[in-house]
mmCIF file of C-alpha atoms in Angstrom:
data_model
loop_
_atom_site.group_PDB
_atom_site.id
_atom_site.type_symbol
_atom_site.label_atom_id
_atom_site.label_comp_id
_atom_site.label_asym_id
_atom_site.label_seq_id
_atom_site.Cartn_x
_atom_site.Cartn_y
_atom_site.Cartn_z
ATOM 1 C CA MET A 1 14.324 18.591 -4.902
ATOM 2 C CA LYS A 2 15.457 19.090 -1.639
ATOM 3 C CA GLU A 3 12.571 17.431 -0.105
ATOM 4 C CA LYS A 4 13.301 14.264 -2.208
ATOM 5 C CA LYS A 5 16.534 13.988 -0.301
ATOM 6 C CA HIS A 6 15.090 14.153 3.064
ATOM 7 C CA HIS A 7 12.445 11.996 2.047
ATOM 8 C CA LEU A 8 14.540 9.138 0.698
ATOM 9 C CA LYS A 9 16.891 9.369 4.044
ATOM 10 C CA GLY A 10 13.402 8.649 5.675
ATOM 11 C CA VAL A 11 12.720 5.712 3.725
ATOM 12 C CA GLU A 12 16.345 4.281 4.485
ATOM 13 C CA TYR A 13 15.525 5.020 8.362
ATOM 14 C CA LEU A 14 11.960 3.215 7.904
ATOM 15 C CA LYS A 15 13.675 0.265 6.208
ATOM 16 C CA LYS A 16 16.117 -0.004 9.380
ATOM 17 C CA GLY A 17 12.932 0.215 11.828
ATOM 18 C CA LYS A 18 14.210 3.499 12.916
ATOM 19 C CA TYR A 19 11.068 5.332 12.837
ATOM 20 C CA ASN A 20 11.560 8.446 14.984
ATOM 21 C CA GLU A 21 14.519 9.315 12.467
ATOM 22 C CA ALA A 22 12.346 8.244 9.482
ATOM 23 C CA LEU A 23 9.879 10.761 10.950
ATOM 24 C CA ARG A 24 12.245 13.498 11.350
ATOM 25 C CA CYS A 25 13.322 13.416 7.944
ATOM 26 C CA PHE A 26 9.876 13.107 6.437
ATOM 27 C CA ASN A 27 9.049 16.259 8.379
ATOM 28 C CA GLN A 28 11.815 18.256 6.804
ATOM 29 C CA ALA A 29 10.640 17.092 3.462
ATOM 30 C CA LEU A 30 6.884 18.052 4.289
ATOM 31 C CA GLU A 31 8.112 21.546 5.543
ATOM 32 C CA ILE A 32 9.646 22.284 2.155
ATOM 33 C CA ASN A 33 6.929 20.765 -0.050
ATOM 34 C CA PRO A 34 3.646 19.914 2.436
ATOM 35 C CA ASP A 35 1.647 18.343 -0.860
ATOM 36 C CA TYR A 36 4.343 15.684 -1.241
ATOM 37 C CA CYS A 37 1.995 12.578 -1.213
ATOM 38 C CA ASP A 38 4.537 9.821 -1.469
ATOM 39 C CA CYS A 39 6.116 11.272 1.522
ATOM 40 C CA LEU A 40 2.890 11.713 3.440
ATOM 41 C CA THR A 41 2.413 7.895 2.864
ATOM 42 C CA ASP A 42 5.518 7.044 4.251
ATOM 43 C CA ARG A 43 5.225 9.428 7.327
ATOM 44 C CA ALA A 44 1.994 7.499 7.567
ATOM 45 C CA ILE A 45 3.738 4.457 8.093
ATOM 46 C CA ALA A 46 6.400 5.565 10.565
ATOM 47 C CA TYR A 47 3.248 6.819 12.567
ATOM 48 C CA PHE A 48 1.582 3.431 12.571
ATOM 49 C CA TYR A 49 4.833 1.893 13.812
ATOM 50 C CA LEU A 50 5.041 4.582 16.398
ATOM 51 C CA LYS A 51 1.348 3.555 17.332
ATOM 52 C CA LYS A 52 0.181 7.251 16.404
ATOM 53 C CA ASN A 53 -2.759 5.621 14.385
ATOM 54 C CA GLU A 54 -4.619 9.080 14.411
ATOM 55 C CA LEU A 55 -1.654 10.951 12.648
ATOM 56 C CA SER A 56 -1.093 7.811 10.447
ATOM 57 C CA ILE A 57 -4.804 8.482 9.281
ATOM 58 C CA ILE A 58 -4.655 12.210 9.051
ATOM 59 C CA ASP A 59 -1.515 12.109 6.614
ATOM 60 C CA LEU A 60 -3.556 9.321 4.443
ATOM 61 C CA ASP A 61 -6.459 11.215 4.192
ATOM 62 C CA ARG A 62 -4.346 14.230 3.016
ATOM 63 C CA ALA A 63 -2.836 12.117 0.439
ATOM 64 C CA VAL A 64 -6.131 10.749 -0.724
ATOM 65 C CA TYR A 65 -7.395 14.654 -0.736
ATOM 66 C CA LEU A 66 -4.428 15.666 -2.882
ATOM 67 C CA GLU A 67 -4.835 12.606 -5.358
ATOM 68 C CA PRO A 68 -8.451 11.574 -5.339
ATOM 69 C CA GLN A 69 -7.920 9.853 -8.658
ATOM 70 C CA ASN A 70 -4.773 7.880 -7.539
ATOM 71 C CA PRO A 71 -6.226 4.384 -6.267
ATOM 72 C CA PHE A 72 -2.794 3.541 -4.586
ATOM 73 C CA ARG A 73 -3.958 6.452 -1.942
ATOM 74 C CA TYR A 74 -6.996 4.566 -1.339
ATOM 75 C CA SER A 75 -5.332 1.147 -0.986
ATOM 76 C CA SER A 76 -2.623 2.719 1.583
ATOM 77 C CA ARG A 77 -5.242 4.096 3.722
ATOM 78 C CA ALA A 78 -7.613 0.894 3.412
ATOM 79 C CA TYR A 79 -4.476 -1.442 4.749
ATOM 80 C CA ILE A 80 -3.793 0.938 7.727
ATOM 81 C CA LYS A 81 -7.628 1.321 8.550
ATOM 82 C CA GLU A 82 -7.733 -2.539 8.431
ATOM 83 C CA LYS A 83 -4.554 -2.708 10.650
ATOM 84 C CA ILE A 84 -6.070 -0.299 13.237
ATOM 85 C CA GLY A 85 -9.525 -2.005 13.257
ATOM 86 C CA ASP A 86 -11.525 -0.191 11.048
ATOM 87 C CA ASN A 87 -12.459 -2.928 8.747
ATOM 88 C CA TYR A 88 -15.578 -1.108 7.196
ATOM 89 C CA GLY A 89 -13.608 2.008 6.442
ATOM 90 C CA ALA A 90 -10.895 -0.342 4.961
ATOM 91 C CA MET A 91 -13.655 -2.051 2.815
ATOM 92 C CA GLU A 92 -14.697 1.390 1.461
ATOM 93 C CA ASP A 93 -11.309 2.557 0.367
ATOM 94 C CA TYR A 94 -10.652 -0.796 -1.205
ATOM 95 C CA LYS A 95 -13.814 -0.474 -3.332
ATOM 96 C CA LYS A 96 -12.867 2.879 -4.285
ATOM 97 C CA ALA A 97 -9.404 1.818 -5.280
ATOM 98 C CA ILE A 98 -11.162 -0.905 -7.569
ATOM 99 C CA GLU A 99 -13.520 1.691 -9.000
ATOM 100 C CA LEU A 100 -10.479 3.975 -9.999
ATOM 101 C CA ASP A 101 -8.287 0.714 -11.283
ATOM 102 C CA PRO A 102 -10.785 -2.171 -12.000
ATOM 103 C CA ASP A 103 -7.824 -4.444 -12.909
ATOM 104 C CA ASP A 104 -6.095 -4.168 -9.390
ATOM 105 C CA ALA A 105 -5.916 -7.715 -8.400
ATOM 106 C CA ILE A 106 -4.338 -6.706 -5.135
ATOM 107 C CA ALA A 107 -7.246 -4.571 -4.200
ATOM 108 C CA TYR A 108 -9.614 -7.373 -5.089
ATOM 109 C CA ASN A 109 -7.689 -9.919 -2.943
ATOM 110 C CA ASN A 110 -7.171 -7.549 0.083
ATOM 111 C CA LEU A 111 -10.969 -6.401 -0.174
ATOM 112 C CA GLY A 112 -11.891 -10.369 -0.030
ATOM 113 C CA LEU A 113 -9.619 -11.082 2.897
ATOM 114 C CA ILE A 114 -11.417 -8.109 5.056
ATOM 115 C CA GLU A 115 -14.941 -9.400 3.752
ATOM 116 C CA GLU A 116 -13.877 -13.225 4.714
ATOM 117 C CA LYS A 117 -12.852 -11.780 7.954
ATOM 118 C CA LEU A 118 -16.043 -10.086 8.648
ATOM 119 C CA GLY A 119 -18.204 -13.133 7.373
ATOM 120 C CA TYR A 120 -19.245 -11.814 3.720
ATOM 121 C CA MET A 121 -18.218 -15.187 2.509
ATOM 122 C CA ASN A 122 -19.906 -14.773 -0.823
ATOM 123 C CA SER A 123 -18.516 -11.183 -1.590
ATOM 124 C CA ALA A 124 -14.995 -12.293 -0.547
ATOM 125 C CA LYS A 125 -15.195 -15.621 -2.917
ATOM 126 C CA ILE A 126 -16.130 -13.378 -5.651
ATOM 127 C CA ASN A 127 -13.371 -10.815 -5.216
ATOM 128 C CA PHE A 128 -10.864 -13.560 -4.710
ATOM 129 C CA GLN A 129 -11.904 -14.933 -8.144
ATOM 130 C CA LYS A 130 -11.538 -11.311 -9.577
ATOM 131 C CA ALA A 131 -8.129 -11.119 -8.104
ATOM 132 C CA ASP A 132 -7.098 -14.840 -9.513
ATOM 133 C CA SER A 133 -8.783 -13.895 -13.009
ATOM 134 C CA TYR A 134 -6.968 -10.425 -13.352
ATOM 135 C CA PHE A 135 -3.579 -12.190 -12.332
ATOM 136 C CA HIS A 136 -4.199 -14.974 -14.910
ATOM 137 C CA MET A 137 -5.462 -12.644 -17.855
ATOM 138 C CA GLN A 138 -2.060 -10.597 -17.725
ATOM 139 C CA ASN A 139 -0.191 -13.924 -18.666
ATOM 140 C CA TYR A 140 2.912 -13.407 -16.327
ATOM 141 C CA SER A 141 4.845 -16.274 -17.543
ATOM 142 C CA SER A 142 8.571 -15.435 -16.392
ATOM 143 C CA PRO A 143 10.678 -12.796 -14.984
ATOM 144 C CA GLU A 144 12.401 -12.302 -18.466
ATOM 145 C CA ALA A 145 9.124 -11.056 -19.870
ATOM 146 C CA LEU A 146 9.142 -8.251 -17.757
ATOM 147 C CA ASN A 147 11.846 -6.874 -19.809
ATOM 148 C CA ASN A 148 9.433 -6.888 -22.750
ATOM 149 C CA ARG A 149 6.398 -5.069 -21.131
ATOM 150 C CA SER A 150 5.354 -1.483 -20.946
ATOM 151 C CA GLU A 151 5.499 0.371 -17.672
ATOM 152 C CA LYS A 152 2.050 -0.146 -16.826
ATOM 153 C CA ASN A 153 2.469 -3.837 -17.593
ATOM 154 C CA LYS A 154 5.548 -4.128 -15.494
ATOM 155 C CA LYS A 155 3.622 -2.682 -12.434
ATOM 156 C CA GLU A 156 0.817 -5.475 -13.346
ATOM 157 C CA TYR A 157 3.697 -8.204 -13.350
ATOM 158 C CA ILE A 158 5.006 -7.008 -9.908
ATOM 159 C CA LYS A 159 1.442 -7.392 -8.707
ATOM 160 C CA ALA A 160 1.104 -10.641 -10.235
ATOM 161 C CA ILE A 161 3.756 -11.844 -7.591
ATOM 162 C CA PHE A 162 1.122 -11.643 -4.957
ATOM 163 C CA LYS A 163 -1.495 -13.874 -6.407
ATOM 164 C CA SER A 164 -2.138 -15.910 -3.266
ATOM 165 C CA LYS A 165 -3.466 -14.716 0.036
ATOM 166 C CA SER A 166 -0.259 -16.462 1.801
ATOM 167 C CA SER A 167 2.286 -14.614 -0.322
ATOM 168 C CA LEU A 168 0.437 -11.408 0.101
ATOM 169 C CA LYS A 169 0.359 -11.690 3.823
ATOM 170 C CA GLU A 170 4.287 -12.753 3.716
ATOM 171 C CA PHE A 171 4.826 -9.212 1.648
ATOM 172 C CA ILE A 172 2.951 -7.324 4.011
ATOM 173 C CA ARG A 173 4.747 -8.721 7.346
ATOM 174 C CA PHE A 174 7.968 -8.041 5.317
ATOM 175 C CA ILE A 175 7.154 -4.575 4.910
ATOM 176 C CA PHE A 176 5.688 -4.002 8.436
ATOM 177 C CA ASN A 177 8.692 -5.861 9.742
ATOM 178 C CA GLY A 178 11.063 -2.914 8.227
ATOM 179 C CA PHE A 179 11.593 -4.715 5.132
ATOM 180 C CA LYS A 180 13.289 -7.429 6.863
ATOM 181 C CA LEU A 181 12.578 -11.206 6.633
ATOM 182 C CA LYS A 182 11.462 -12.469 10.195
ATOM 183 C CA LYS A 183 11.332 -16.165 11.100
#
């Protein structure tokens, strides 16, 4: 449990934009438990902010290796790959995330964004339509409805918040700005 304490402290530093301090805490947690996937993913984000992209990908590769059936691991790696210019690698990771979780509207949307950037307009359009259909199929009518849903459906509801490209991009900017709104 000590690793979780270090991890949570690192997350707080990450939110404040104190990446070196976050990295120190994540390293302490990973010394205790080198297979702590959530910490590996967060350390990858700290590395990314510190422009240590190779180390970021190494941590994300390790998380994928440790949890190969977890679609979030592939989506996380895809996001960083896209940010560092590996669009084709990002596409493959989003495809794997979708294979593992065929209802993941965000992965469809992000895959569509990359395909659009690379000029694969027909495929992008199909993935945007799939993303929209998964958001609408879940019937996310109101925040109050969240309380009446199972844990899986609560996660799906939260995903539905990002049903447009602009809100998804805004959320991603929010994360990469250290969980701060920037004007």
